[in-house]
Short mmCIF file of C-alpha atoms and ligand atoms in Angstrom, two decimals:
data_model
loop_
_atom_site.label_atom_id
_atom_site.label_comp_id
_atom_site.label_asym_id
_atom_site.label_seq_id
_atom_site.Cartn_x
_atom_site.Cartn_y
_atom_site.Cartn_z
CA UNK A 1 104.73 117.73 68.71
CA UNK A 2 104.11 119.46 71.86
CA UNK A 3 104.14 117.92 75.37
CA UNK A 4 100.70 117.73 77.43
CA UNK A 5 101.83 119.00 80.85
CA UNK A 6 99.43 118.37 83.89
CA UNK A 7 99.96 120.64 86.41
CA UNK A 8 98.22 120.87 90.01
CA UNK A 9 97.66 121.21 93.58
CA UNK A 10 98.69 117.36 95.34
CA UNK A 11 95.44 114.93 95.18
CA UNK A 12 94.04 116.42 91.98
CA UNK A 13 95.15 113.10 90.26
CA UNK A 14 97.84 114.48 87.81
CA UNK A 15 99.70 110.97 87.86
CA UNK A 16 96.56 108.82 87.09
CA UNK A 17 94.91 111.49 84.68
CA UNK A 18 98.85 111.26 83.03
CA UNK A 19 99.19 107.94 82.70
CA UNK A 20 96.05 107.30 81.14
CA UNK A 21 96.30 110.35 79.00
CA UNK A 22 99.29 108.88 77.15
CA UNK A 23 98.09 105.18 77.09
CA UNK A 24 94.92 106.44 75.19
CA UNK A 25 97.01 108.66 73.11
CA UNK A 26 100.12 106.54 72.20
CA UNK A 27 102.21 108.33 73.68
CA UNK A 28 105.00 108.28 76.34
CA UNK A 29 104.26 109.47 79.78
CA UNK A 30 107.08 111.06 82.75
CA UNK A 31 105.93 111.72 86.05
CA UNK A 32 108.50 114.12 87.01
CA UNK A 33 107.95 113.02 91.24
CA UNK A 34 108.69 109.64 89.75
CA UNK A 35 111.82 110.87 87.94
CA UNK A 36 113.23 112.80 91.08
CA UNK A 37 112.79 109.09 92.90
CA UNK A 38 114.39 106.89 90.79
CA UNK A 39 118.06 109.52 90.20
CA UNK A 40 117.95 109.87 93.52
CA UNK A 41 117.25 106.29 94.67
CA UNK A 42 115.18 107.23 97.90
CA UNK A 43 111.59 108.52 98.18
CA UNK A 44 110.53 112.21 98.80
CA UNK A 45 109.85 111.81 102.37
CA UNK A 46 113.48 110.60 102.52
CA UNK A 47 114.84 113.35 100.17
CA UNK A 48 113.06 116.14 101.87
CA UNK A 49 114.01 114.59 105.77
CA UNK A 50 117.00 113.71 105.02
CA UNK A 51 117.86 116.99 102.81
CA UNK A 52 114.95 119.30 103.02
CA UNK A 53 112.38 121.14 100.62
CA UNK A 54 115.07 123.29 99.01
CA UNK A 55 117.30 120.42 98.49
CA UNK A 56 114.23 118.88 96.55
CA UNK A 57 112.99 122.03 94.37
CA UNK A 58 116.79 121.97 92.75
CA UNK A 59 116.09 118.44 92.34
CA UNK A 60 112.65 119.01 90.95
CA UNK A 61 114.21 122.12 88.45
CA UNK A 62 116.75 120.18 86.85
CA UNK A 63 113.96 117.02 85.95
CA UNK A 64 111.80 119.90 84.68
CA UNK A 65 115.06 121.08 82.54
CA UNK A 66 115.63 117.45 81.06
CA UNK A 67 111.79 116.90 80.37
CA UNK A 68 111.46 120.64 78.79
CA UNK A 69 113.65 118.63 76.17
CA UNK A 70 110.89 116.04 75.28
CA UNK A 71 108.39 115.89 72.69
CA UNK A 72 105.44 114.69 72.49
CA UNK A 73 105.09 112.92 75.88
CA UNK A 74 102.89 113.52 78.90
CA UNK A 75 104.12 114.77 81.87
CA UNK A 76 102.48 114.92 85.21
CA UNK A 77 104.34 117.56 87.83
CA UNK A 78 105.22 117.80 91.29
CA UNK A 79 102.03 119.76 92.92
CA UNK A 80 105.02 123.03 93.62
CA UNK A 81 106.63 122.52 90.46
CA UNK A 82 104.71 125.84 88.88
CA UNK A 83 105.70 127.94 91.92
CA UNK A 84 109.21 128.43 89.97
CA UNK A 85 109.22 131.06 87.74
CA UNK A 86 111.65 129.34 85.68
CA UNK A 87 109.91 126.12 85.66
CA UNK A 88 107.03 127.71 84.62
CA UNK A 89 109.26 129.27 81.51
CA UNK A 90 109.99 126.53 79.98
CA UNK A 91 107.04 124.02 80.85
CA UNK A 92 105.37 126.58 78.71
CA UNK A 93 107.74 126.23 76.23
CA UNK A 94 107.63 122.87 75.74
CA UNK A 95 103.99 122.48 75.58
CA UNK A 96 100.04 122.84 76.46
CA UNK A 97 99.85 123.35 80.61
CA UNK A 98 96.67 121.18 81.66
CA UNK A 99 95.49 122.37 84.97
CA UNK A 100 93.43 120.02 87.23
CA UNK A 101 91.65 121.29 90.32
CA UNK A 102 89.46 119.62 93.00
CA UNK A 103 88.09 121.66 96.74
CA UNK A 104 89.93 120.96 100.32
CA UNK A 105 87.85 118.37 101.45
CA UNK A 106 88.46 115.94 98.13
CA UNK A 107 92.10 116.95 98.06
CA UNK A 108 91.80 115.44 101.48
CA UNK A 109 90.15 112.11 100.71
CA UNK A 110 92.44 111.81 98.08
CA UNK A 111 95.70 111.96 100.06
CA UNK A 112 94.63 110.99 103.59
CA UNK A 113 95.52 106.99 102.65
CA UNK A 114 99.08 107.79 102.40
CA UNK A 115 101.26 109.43 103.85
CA UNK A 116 103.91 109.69 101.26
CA UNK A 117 103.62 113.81 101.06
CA UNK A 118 105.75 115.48 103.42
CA UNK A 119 103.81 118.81 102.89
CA UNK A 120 100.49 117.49 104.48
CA UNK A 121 102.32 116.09 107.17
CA UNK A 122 101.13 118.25 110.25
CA UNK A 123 97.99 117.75 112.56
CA UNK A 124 95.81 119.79 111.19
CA UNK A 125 96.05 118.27 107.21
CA UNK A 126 92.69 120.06 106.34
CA UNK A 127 93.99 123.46 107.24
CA UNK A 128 97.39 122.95 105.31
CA UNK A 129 95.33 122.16 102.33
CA UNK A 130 93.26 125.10 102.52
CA UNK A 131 96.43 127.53 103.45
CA UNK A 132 98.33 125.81 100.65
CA UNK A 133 96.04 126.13 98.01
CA UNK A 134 94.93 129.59 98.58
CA UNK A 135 98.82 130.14 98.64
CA UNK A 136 99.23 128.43 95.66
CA UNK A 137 95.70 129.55 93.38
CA UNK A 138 98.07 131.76 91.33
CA UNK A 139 100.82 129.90 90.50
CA UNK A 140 97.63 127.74 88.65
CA UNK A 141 96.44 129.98 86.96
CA UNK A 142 99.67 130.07 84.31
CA UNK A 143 97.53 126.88 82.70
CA UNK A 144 96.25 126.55 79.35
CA UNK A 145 93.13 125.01 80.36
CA UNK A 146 91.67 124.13 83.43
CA UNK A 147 89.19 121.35 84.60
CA UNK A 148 88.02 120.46 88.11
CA UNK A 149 88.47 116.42 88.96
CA UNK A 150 85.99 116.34 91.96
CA UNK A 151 83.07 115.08 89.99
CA UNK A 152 84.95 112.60 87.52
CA UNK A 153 86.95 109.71 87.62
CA UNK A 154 90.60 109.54 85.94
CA UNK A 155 89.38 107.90 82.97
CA UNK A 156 86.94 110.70 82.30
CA UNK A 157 89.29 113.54 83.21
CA UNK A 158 91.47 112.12 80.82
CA UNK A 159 88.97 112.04 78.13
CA UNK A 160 87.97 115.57 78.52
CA UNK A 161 91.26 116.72 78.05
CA UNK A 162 91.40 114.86 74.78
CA UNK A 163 87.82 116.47 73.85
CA UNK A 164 89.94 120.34 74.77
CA UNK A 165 93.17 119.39 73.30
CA UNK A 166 91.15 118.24 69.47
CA UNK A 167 89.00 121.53 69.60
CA UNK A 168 92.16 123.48 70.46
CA UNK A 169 93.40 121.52 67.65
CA UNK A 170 96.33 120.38 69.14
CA UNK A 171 96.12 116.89 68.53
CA UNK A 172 95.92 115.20 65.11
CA UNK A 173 94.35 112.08 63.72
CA UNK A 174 92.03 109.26 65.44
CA UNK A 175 93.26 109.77 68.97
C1 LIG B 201 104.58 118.71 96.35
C2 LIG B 201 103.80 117.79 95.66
C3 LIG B 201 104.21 116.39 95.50
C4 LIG B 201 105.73 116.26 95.57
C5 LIG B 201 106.26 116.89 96.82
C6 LIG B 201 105.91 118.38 96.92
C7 LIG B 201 104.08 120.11 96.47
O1 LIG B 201 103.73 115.89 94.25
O2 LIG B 201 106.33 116.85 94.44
O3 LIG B 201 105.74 116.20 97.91
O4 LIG B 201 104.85 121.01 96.81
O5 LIG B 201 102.86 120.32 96.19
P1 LIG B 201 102.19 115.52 93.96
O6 LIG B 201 101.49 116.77 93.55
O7 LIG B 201 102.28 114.54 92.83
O8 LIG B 201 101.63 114.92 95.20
#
């Protein structure tokens, strides 16, 4: 059984659409941000002050590596996991690449609670969004299928991904 892989720009709610996802579908769910936290035994903003972004993309490679091995599990990314070519190899390997999207301003609600992404750390938060994300648009575009979040909640991003997956007939049975 493949994996469902939710890839995505920070703020598009990969974790929440993920968790839900494999609740509703009985299956097991890795958020590989998550992952890199608990090895580690720090936070990101600690990993990536402490030991900076590169230090943290090797991190983030070798989780991708170990959950590449899985089957039939959910995994939501790291928002730059996709800008490795290799990463991108075998997330595609392993399974279907679910792409979630949402515009600047959202992305901004989303993430302007917390401040637990050192990437959107800077003055000007709007403008890194925008710069990222037209930096990043793609590195997206390797997914499967791909559904803007702005207009839904979690719980009905995660259905419609259910609704894709059983017309792509990738999932089986009731779920
Ligand atoms: C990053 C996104 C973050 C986290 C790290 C770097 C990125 O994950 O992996 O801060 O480069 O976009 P989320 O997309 O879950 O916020």
């Amino acid at each position: 059984m493949k994996n469902i892989i939710l890839i995505g720009f920070m703020g598009t709610g990969k974790t929440s659409v993920g968790r839900l996802l494999a609740s509703r579908l009985g299956r097991s769910f890795i958020d590989l941000d998550k992952k890199i936290e608990q090895e580690e035994g720090r936070t990101i903003p600690e990993i990536f002050q402490q030991d900076g972004e590169m230090y943290f993309r090797q991190k983030e490679r070798s989780v991708v590596v170990k959950a590449s091995r899985l089957t039939g599990a959910v995994i939501a990314t790291g928002g730059g996991a996709v800008l490795d070519h290799d990463n991108v190899i075998r997330l595609k390997n392993s399974g279907i690449l679910i792409g979630l999207t949402a515009d600047p301003m959202t992305i901004l609600q989303r993430t302007e609670r917390r401040n637990n992404r050192p990437l959107l750390n800077c003055e000007d938060r709007l403008s890194q969004i925008e710069k990222l994300l037209s930096q990043r648009k793609p590195f997206y575009e390797v997914a499967d299928y791909t559904l803007d979040t702005v207009a839904s909640s979690p719980q009905q991003v995660a259905e419609q991904i259910i609704h894709l997956l059983r017309q792509g007939g990738w999932l089986r049975g009731r779920s």
